[in-house]
């Protein structure tokens, strides 16, 4: 950089800092002494956080402290994550809108398969700048102040709010930003900064530092989509008994909504509707055995759909609940905004469910909590206390927590222990909903996958048109897999490749996410395939490509050797993208059962709503082991113990047929009968099992 250009750059940076009332940067933090009218992002450093120094902050009548305009750099394309519903359960409706200029967001209108046209409460944003760098922007949430994006006057604003009435005297971390030529690294860095800042530290954590709940490592079942609220003792017992006698390796069952002691959609107690369950939970819980080892139950974060009834019977909570919406229709009780009240309420919820014998708890409608607290002294503080109390109580009682309808930033920033979060709106079998949820789940993994594994919701194995796509997408997600079919006569064709015989799910090493070009293109309207990638054991990668184009035309796409490094993008701890192996990569087409060396690109076509599944495996010493080809995630089925030019030694996690590739030689083993396929590919049928499942294969 020339001396003159350095001078110009310094002047521009100083102007930017002065315009925002910013002190000198401290450890990449830009400290603002006063609420600025705008924040300029054109000349900022590689990464940093904008922080408003401690001062008195008074919310307006809507609980909003400020609307700060963001001055964005020049960019070629952007993605803006918004809840597509402004009010109803906004938290499991967060999805990206693709745009080339902000005016497109300002004029946004619903277009199928998308739902609603809301653009407020934005949770995350990324820009691909004109210079090719990716700029990630994450609005931050501390204990007392929540920040989100909003679109107004064809500009993006940062909405700073408590949604309460009380003036707060606090410092406020506003916005974390980071830029990199690697989009996943940019997203990771904004979280890294958020996790470290004092006002947020301890409220959130990396995915790798959380415990993945043991039950969700196995295939399960949930009552919701098949039964909805029409559950009772008889049909739940019938369903569980059917699962216990089924050859499908179900290991857990979750009883969803429809059982609670409630009146007019308001909670009376955490007990049961005695008409539906006259004998309590004991007949259900007593069905637990070695097959159905765990049982779970649904709860509503706010008590029930319309909160806690003024007629509630939980006298032990009377001192901890307060009336909301006074003098208004639909008044309800909610916990007082205090840690003591929150702990009392969520202790009641969790102690009741644990005492009844449940192992798992799915807590829904978390993202509505700030609205239920609106009008209190500080709604965001209420969310903090409530989420913290739920997490602490689940941890103390050993209840495995699944967060549902919780994608709102206000909740996400208070998930300190829980590892699972729903990735999308509820699964349905209609084309539009299938398209929407598929894209939502994987694009949300791009920003939420740093702190959570994503739950893609239950699905129907008997819905032939979409069952395989739903099964494969869940396999690549790395999250839970569970059904909601009537347990009688379930078609297990798409299920067998998901699990081992004991129901344990073959998993990925990190959440599946879109490849870079899929992150930056609209899969519905740009006529391109939607491609996602995830890392597997043995330095292998799995890629799914699907055609979701709304014009129903075929699309042409490809798998490139340059895709392989991105398999490591979401690995934790993050050690950088993978290097392409010196000997190259073998691409295995799972559905076709064929393989070839991936020299540059592998081209193919996709029909409308059809997917293809590929595995990229490294070639080493003239070998490439695919693994068990009867499983979607073949490379997850074995561990490579030894390898040289003449032999390999592998350990299978469960015995079965294997697929491998060798260069110009024939494989031989005392344990497998190998048959030759094409292009150096061999299939080995197990003929002699070893107790330790360790097998040596040599080349003749």
PDB file of C-alpha atoms in Angstrom, residues 114-240:
ATOM      1  CA  UNK A 114     -42.370 -18.792   1.435  1.00  0.00           C
ATOM      2  CA  UNK A 115     -44.902 -17.818   4.066  1.00  0.00           C
ATOM      3  CA  UNK A 116     -45.739 -14.288   5.219  1.00  0.00           C
ATOM      4  CA  UNK A 117     -43.815 -11.109   4.383  1.00  0.00           C
ATOM      5  CA  UNK A 118     -42.347 -10.034   7.724  1.00  0.00           C
ATOM      6  CA  UNK A 119     -38.822  -8.567   7.697  1.00  0.00           C
ATOM      7  CA  UNK A 120     -38.500  -7.378  11.313  1.00  0.00           C
ATOM      8  CA  UNK A 121     -36.740  -9.205  14.176  1.00  0.00           C
ATOM      9  CA  UNK A 122     -33.873 -10.163  11.848  1.00  0.00           C
ATOM     10  CA  UNK A 123     -31.492 -12.608  13.522  1.00  0.00           C
ATOM     11  CA  UNK A 124     -28.425 -12.785  11.255  1.00  0.00           C
ATOM     12  CA  UNK A 125     -27.104 -11.426   7.975  1.00  0.00           C
ATOM     13  CA  UNK A 126     -24.225 -12.103   5.607  1.00  0.00           C
ATOM     14  CA  UNK A 127     -22.999 -10.115   2.615  1.00  0.00           C
ATOM     15  CA  UNK A 128     -20.719 -11.229  -0.169  1.00  0.00           C
ATOM     16  CA  UNK A 129     -18.752  -8.070  -0.816  1.00  0.00           C
ATOM     17  CA  UNK A 130     -17.613  -6.880  -4.229  1.00  0.00           C
ATOM     18  CA  UNK A 131     -14.060  -7.991  -3.356  1.00  0.00           C
ATOM     19  CA  UNK A 132     -15.238 -11.572  -2.733  1.00  0.00           C
ATOM     20  CA  UNK A 133     -14.988 -11.359   1.072  1.00  0.00           C
ATOM     21  CA  UNK A 134     -17.940 -12.489   3.183  1.00  0.00           C
ATOM     22  CA  UNK A 135     -19.135 -10.146   5.935  1.00  0.00           C
ATOM     23  CA  UNK A 136     -21.193 -11.787   8.716  1.00  0.00           C
ATOM     24  CA  UNK A 137     -23.322  -9.639  11.031  1.00  0.00           C
ATOM     25  CA  UNK A 138     -24.850 -10.963  14.266  1.00  0.00           C
ATOM     26  CA  UNK A 139     -27.082  -8.745  16.436  1.00  0.00           C
ATOM     27  CA  UNK A 140     -26.242  -9.452  20.074  1.00  0.00           C
ATOM     28  CA  UNK A 141     -28.447 -10.171  23.073  1.00  0.00           C
ATOM     29  CA  UNK A 142     -27.306  -9.530  26.629  1.00  0.00           C
ATOM     30  CA  UNK A 143     -29.293 -10.111  29.810  1.00  0.00           C
ATOM     31  CA  UNK A 144     -31.279  -6.882  29.614  1.00  0.00           C
ATOM     32  CA  UNK A 145     -31.162  -5.675  26.002  1.00  0.00           C
ATOM     33  CA  UNK A 146     -31.997  -7.549  22.820  1.00  0.00           C
ATOM     34  CA  UNK A 147     -30.886  -6.457  19.357  1.00  0.00           C
ATOM     35  CA  UNK A 148     -32.389  -7.499  16.043  1.00  0.00           C
ATOM     36  CA  UNK A 149     -32.400  -6.226  12.458  1.00  0.00           C
ATOM     37  CA  UNK A 150     -35.306  -4.470  10.797  1.00  0.00           C
ATOM     38  CA  UNK A 151     -35.929  -3.030   7.335  1.00  0.00           C
ATOM     39  CA  UNK A 152     -37.198   0.535   7.071  1.00  0.00           C
ATOM     40  CA  UNK A 153     -36.975   3.164   4.316  1.00  0.00           C
ATOM     41  CA  UNK A 154     -34.919   0.742   2.200  1.00  0.00           C
ATOM     42  CA  UNK A 155     -32.256   0.588   4.889  1.00  0.00           C
ATOM     43  CA  UNK A 156     -31.277  -2.025   7.442  1.00  0.00           C
ATOM     44  CA  UNK A 157     -31.522  -0.887  11.039  1.00  0.00           C
ATOM     45  CA  UNK A 158     -30.402  -2.386  14.322  1.00  0.00           C
ATOM     46  CA  UNK A 159     -33.367  -2.349  16.693  1.00  0.00           C
ATOM     47  CA  UNK A 160     -32.196  -1.970  20.302  1.00  0.00           C
ATOM     48  CA  UNK A 161     -34.925  -2.912  22.777  1.00  0.00           C
ATOM     49  CA  UNK A 162     -36.025  -4.266  26.144  1.00  0.00           C
ATOM     50  CA  UNK A 163     -39.730  -4.429  25.160  1.00  0.00           C
ATOM     51  CA  UNK A 164     -40.313  -3.227  28.700  1.00  0.00           C
ATOM     52  CA  UNK A 165     -40.963  -0.022  30.616  1.00  0.00           C
ATOM     53  CA  UNK A 166     -37.951   0.427  32.899  1.00  0.00           C
ATOM     54  CA  UNK A 167     -34.925   2.608  32.193  1.00  0.00           C
ATOM     55  CA  UNK A 168     -31.765   0.499  32.311  1.00  0.00           C
ATOM     56  CA  UNK A 169     -28.278   1.692  33.283  1.00  0.00           C
ATOM     57  CA  UNK A 170     -26.097  -0.802  31.426  1.00  0.00           C
ATOM     58  CA  UNK A 171     -23.461  -1.305  28.770  1.00  0.00           C
ATOM     59  CA  UNK A 172     -24.871  -2.925  25.628  1.00  0.00           C
ATOM     60  CA  UNK A 173     -23.019  -5.121  23.132  1.00  0.00           C
ATOM     61  CA  UNK A 174     -24.834  -4.257  19.914  1.00  0.00           C
ATOM     62  CA  UNK A 175     -23.388  -6.040  16.909  1.00  0.00           C
ATOM     63  CA  UNK A 176     -20.685  -8.608  16.186  1.00  0.00           C
ATOM     64  CA  UNK A 177     -19.145  -8.554  12.707  1.00  0.00           C
ATOM     65  CA  UNK A 178     -16.428 -10.540  10.946  1.00  0.00           C
ATOM     66  CA  UNK A 179     -15.207 -10.925   7.391  1.00  0.00           C
ATOM     67  CA  UNK A 180     -13.303 -13.665   5.619  1.00  0.00           C
ATOM     68  CA  UNK A 181     -12.953 -15.243   2.192  1.00  0.00           C
ATOM     69  CA  UNK A 182     -14.455 -18.328   3.889  1.00  0.00           C
ATOM     70  CA  UNK A 183     -18.154 -17.736   4.745  1.00  0.00           C
ATOM     71  CA  UNK A 184     -18.183 -20.376   7.497  1.00  0.00           C
ATOM     72  CA  UNK A 185     -15.189 -18.771   9.162  1.00  0.00           C
ATOM     73  CA  UNK A 186     -16.889 -15.362   9.082  1.00  0.00           C
ATOM     74  CA  UNK A 187     -19.963 -16.855  10.785  1.00  0.00           C
ATOM     75  CA  UNK A 188     -17.824 -18.672  13.337  1.00  0.00           C
ATOM     76  CA  UNK A 189     -15.921 -15.498  14.226  1.00  0.00           C
ATOM     77  CA  UNK A 190     -19.041 -13.477  15.050  1.00  0.00           C
ATOM     78  CA  UNK A 191     -20.041 -16.194  17.530  1.00  0.00           C
ATOM     79  CA  UNK A 192     -16.511 -16.431  18.909  1.00  0.00           C
ATOM     80  CA  UNK A 193     -16.594 -12.734  19.776  1.00  0.00           C
ATOM     81  CA  UNK A 194     -20.089 -12.980  21.256  1.00  0.00           C
ATOM     82  CA  UNK A 195     -19.118 -15.898  23.491  1.00  0.00           C
ATOM     83  CA  UNK A 196     -16.136 -13.972  24.885  1.00  0.00           C
ATOM     84  CA  UNK A 197     -17.659 -10.566  25.655  1.00  0.00           C
ATOM     85  CA  UNK A 198     -18.319  -9.921  29.360  1.00  0.00           C
ATOM     86  CA  UNK A 199     -21.998  -8.977  29.054  1.00  0.00           C
ATOM     87  CA  UNK A 200     -22.805 -12.286  27.299  1.00  0.00           C
ATOM     88  CA  UNK A 201     -20.098 -14.671  28.533  1.00  0.00           C
ATOM     89  CA  UNK A 202     -21.609 -17.720  30.216  1.00  0.00           C
ATOM     90  CA  UNK A 203     -24.994 -17.414  28.527  1.00  0.00           C
ATOM     91  CA  UNK A 204     -23.996 -19.300  25.369  1.00  0.00           C
ATOM     92  CA  UNK A 205     -21.434 -21.926  24.474  1.00  0.00           C
ATOM     93  CA  UNK A 206     -19.898 -23.753  21.554  1.00  0.00           C
ATOM     94  CA  UNK A 207     -21.648 -26.882  20.328  1.00  0.00           C
ATOM     95  CA  UNK A 208     -18.571 -28.973  21.167  1.00  0.00           C
ATOM     96  CA  UNK A 209     -18.782 -27.949  24.826  1.00  0.00           C
ATOM     97  CA  UNK A 210     -22.351 -29.182  25.162  1.00  0.00           C
ATOM     98  CA  UNK A 211     -23.519 -32.742  25.774  1.00  0.00           C
ATOM     99  CA  UNK A 212     -25.521 -34.323  22.961  1.00  0.00           C
ATOM    100  CA  UNK A 213     -28.453 -36.082  24.697  1.00  0.00           C
ATOM    101  CA  UNK A 214     -28.036 -39.858  24.677  1.00  0.00           C
ATOM    102  CA  UNK A 215     -31.644 -40.734  23.683  1.00  0.00           C
ATOM    103  CA  UNK A 216     -31.418 -38.604  20.533  1.00  0.00           C
ATOM    104  CA  UNK A 217     -28.533 -40.722  19.299  1.00  0.00           C
ATOM    105  CA  UNK A 218     -31.196 -43.350  18.560  1.00  0.00           C
ATOM    106  CA  UNK A 219     -34.300 -43.579  16.376  1.00  0.00           C
ATOM    107  CA  UNK A 220     -37.464 -42.273  18.020  1.00  0.00           C
ATOM    108  CA  UNK A 221     -41.136 -41.477  17.582  1.00  0.00           C
ATOM    109  CA  UNK A 222     -43.354 -38.478  18.392  1.00  0.00           C
ATOM    110  CA  UNK A 223     -47.143 -38.396  18.614  1.00  0.00           C
ATOM    111  CA  UNK A 224     -47.767 -34.970  17.083  1.00  0.00           C
ATOM    112  CA  UNK A 225     -48.148 -35.240  13.309  1.00  0.00           C
ATOM    113  CA  UNK A 226     -50.227 -38.427  13.373  1.00  0.00           C
ATOM    114  CA  UNK A 227     -52.412 -37.744  16.416  1.00  0.00           C
ATOM    115  CA  UNK A 228     -52.186 -33.951  16.895  1.00  0.00           C
ATOM    116  CA  UNK A 229     -54.030 -33.174  20.174  1.00  0.00           C
ATOM    117  CA  UNK A 230     -56.206 -36.269  19.888  1.00  0.00           C
ATOM    118  CA  UNK A 231     -54.165 -38.327  22.298  1.00  0.00           C
ATOM    119  CA  UNK A 232     -55.362 -40.340  25.276  1.00  0.00           C
ATOM    120  CA  UNK A 233     -54.254 -43.233  27.447  1.00  0.00           C
ATOM    121  CA  UNK A 234     -55.662 -45.859  25.092  1.00  0.00           C
ATOM    122  CA  UNK A 235     -54.141 -44.699  21.806  1.00  0.00           C
ATOM    123  CA  UNK A 236     -50.778 -43.825  23.365  1.00  0.00           C
ATOM    124  CA  UNK A 237     -50.556 -47.279  24.953  1.00  0.00           C
ATOM    125  CA  UNK A 238     -51.486 -48.874  21.651  1.00  0.00           C
ATOM    126  CA  UNK A 239     -48.831 -46.853  19.810  1.00  0.00           C
ATOM    127  CA  UNK A 240     -46.095 -47.701  22.303  1.00  0.00           C
TER     128      UNK A 240
END
